[in-house]
Amino acid sequence: MTRRDISFLSDDCLCSGWFYKPKADGLRPCIVMAHGFGAVKEMRLDAYASRFCDAGYNVLVFDYRGFGASEGYPRRVVDIEMQHEDWRAAIVSAREQDQVDPERIVLWGSSLSGGHVLALAAETSGLSGVIAQVPHIYASAAAKTGTASGKLSLLLHATWDEGGRILGRTPHYLPASGRPGSVSFMNAPEAAGYLKLVPDGFVFDQSVAARAVFEMMNYSPGRNATKISAPTLVQAAINDQTTPASAAIEFVKKLPNGTLKTYETDHFSPYLGETFEAFVADQIAFLKKHVPATTP
């Protein structure tokens, strides 16, 4: 297995990423991956990518514009359409990489990016598979989490940030995660797991522009379930307090070619320990069934 740094253009910015290639020769599928809300590729995406590569798959992992090692200013602004554009550019880049079969592309996403891969799958023909881990499905489901006072506080911060954007000010930021009761995007008790994904010694700024509240309020990628023709694995965490499992379970019923796996765990545990092992094992089994690593 080899891993090399890559970059590709999305609009007028360079997105930074990694490309994993197995030792075996010949054209092989490529799994395209990006992280969830405010997170960067160093936060355990390498663990998943290494397992996929060991199983014989090429993998392209990238950071969105404005996040991680990618270009883009202002920094750490979650813009749904812009992130979709980055995904489209990443798919083009994956198809151009050495030893990639351009007809066998798989999208992998988790949490917010789990919603992104579903949205992209509904509009992109020719995908071989989709893996959506603890995905964001409907804005209405996400809106049921948190307290009324907490939601009001987020809305006020978002309004201030949006007003600043119109006036040309720099973004007003909030933490992506925080303690219960704190003013942060994710503050359920499980949110403590977010920063546990950051490697020791890696400098990570978890602040995100507050205007993202408005983006999330209007984002329901699950609405187009019937348009997704590619085999799709949806993994739901029963104790998830960030992207409720109930939405994912109902969503899978509408998929033409969907597979549901449920786990007695929370939103951030799939990246670590035994829960990671369970999630990645099911993902590799799904890949081997629907997108064999070797050329058919």
Short mmCIF file of N, CA and C in Angstrom, two decimals, residues 37 67 74-78 157-158 161 171-174 185 206-213:
data_model
loop_
_atom_site.label_atom_id
_atom_site.label_comp_id
_atom_site.label_asym_id
_atom_site.label_seq_id
_atom_site.Cartn_x
_atom_site.Cartn_y
_atom_site.Cartn_z
N PHE A 37 -19.14 17.38 9.65
CA PHE A 37 -19.25 18.80 9.97
C PHE A 37 -17.98 19.34 10.63
N PHE A 67 -11.03 24.22 4.67
CA PHE A 67 -10.81 23.33 5.81
C PHE A 67 -9.50 22.57 5.63
N PRO A 74 -13.09 32.86 3.13
CA PRO A 74 -12.74 32.70 4.55
C PRO A 74 -12.69 31.24 4.97
N ARG A 75 -11.99 30.99 6.05
CA ARG A 75 -11.79 29.63 6.52
C ARG A 75 -12.99 29.12 7.31
N ARG A 76 -13.15 27.80 7.26
CA ARG A 76 -14.10 27.05 8.09
C ARG A 76 -15.54 27.58 7.97
N VAL A 77 -15.95 27.76 6.71
CA VAL A 77 -17.34 28.13 6.41
C VAL A 77 -18.02 26.92 5.79
N VAL A 78 -19.04 26.40 6.43
CA VAL A 78 -19.77 25.25 5.88
C VAL A 78 -20.82 25.79 4.90
N HIS A 157 -26.72 33.77 16.89
CA HIS A 157 -25.33 33.83 16.44
C HIS A 157 -25.26 33.74 14.92
N ALA A 158 -26.07 32.87 14.33
CA ALA A 158 -26.07 32.72 12.88
C ALA A 158 -26.54 34.00 12.20
N ASP A 161 -23.76 36.48 12.26
CA ASP A 161 -22.72 36.13 11.29
C ASP A 161 -23.17 36.42 9.86
N PRO A 171 -15.94 36.15 9.34
CA PRO A 171 -16.97 35.31 9.98
C PRO A 171 -16.94 35.38 11.50
N HIS A 172 -18.11 35.17 12.05
CA HIS A 172 -18.29 35.00 13.49
C HIS A 172 -18.35 33.51 13.74
N TYR A 173 -17.44 33.00 14.57
CA TYR A 173 -17.29 31.55 14.71
C TYR A 173 -17.87 31.02 16.01
N LEU A 174 -18.27 29.75 15.97
CA LEU A 174 -18.69 28.99 17.14
C LEU A 174 -17.97 27.65 17.13
N PHE A 185 -22.29 23.92 17.98
CA PHE A 185 -23.15 23.23 17.02
C PHE A 185 -23.59 21.85 17.53
N GLN A 206 -11.47 23.86 15.80
CA GLN A 206 -12.81 23.32 15.58
C GLN A 206 -13.88 24.40 15.39
N SER A 207 -13.47 25.66 15.28
CA SER A 207 -14.46 26.72 15.10
C SER A 207 -15.02 26.70 13.67
N VAL A 208 -16.31 26.98 13.56
CA VAL A 208 -17.02 27.00 12.28
C VAL A 208 -17.87 28.27 12.24
N ALA A 209 -17.95 28.90 11.08
CA ALA A 209 -18.75 30.11 10.94
C ALA A 209 -20.20 29.83 11.32
N ALA A 210 -20.77 30.69 12.15
CA ALA A 210 -22.10 30.46 12.72
C ALA A 210 -23.20 30.39 11.66
N ARG A 211 -22.97 30.97 10.50
CA ARG A 211 -23.99 30.96 9.43
C ARG A 211 -24.34 29.54 8.99
N ALA A 212 -23.54 28.58 9.36
CA ALA A 212 -23.83 27.18 9.01
C ALA A 212 -25.18 26.73 9.56
N VAL A 213 -25.67 27.38 10.59
CA VAL A 213 -26.99 27.04 11.14
C VAL A 213 -28.04 27.12 10.04
#
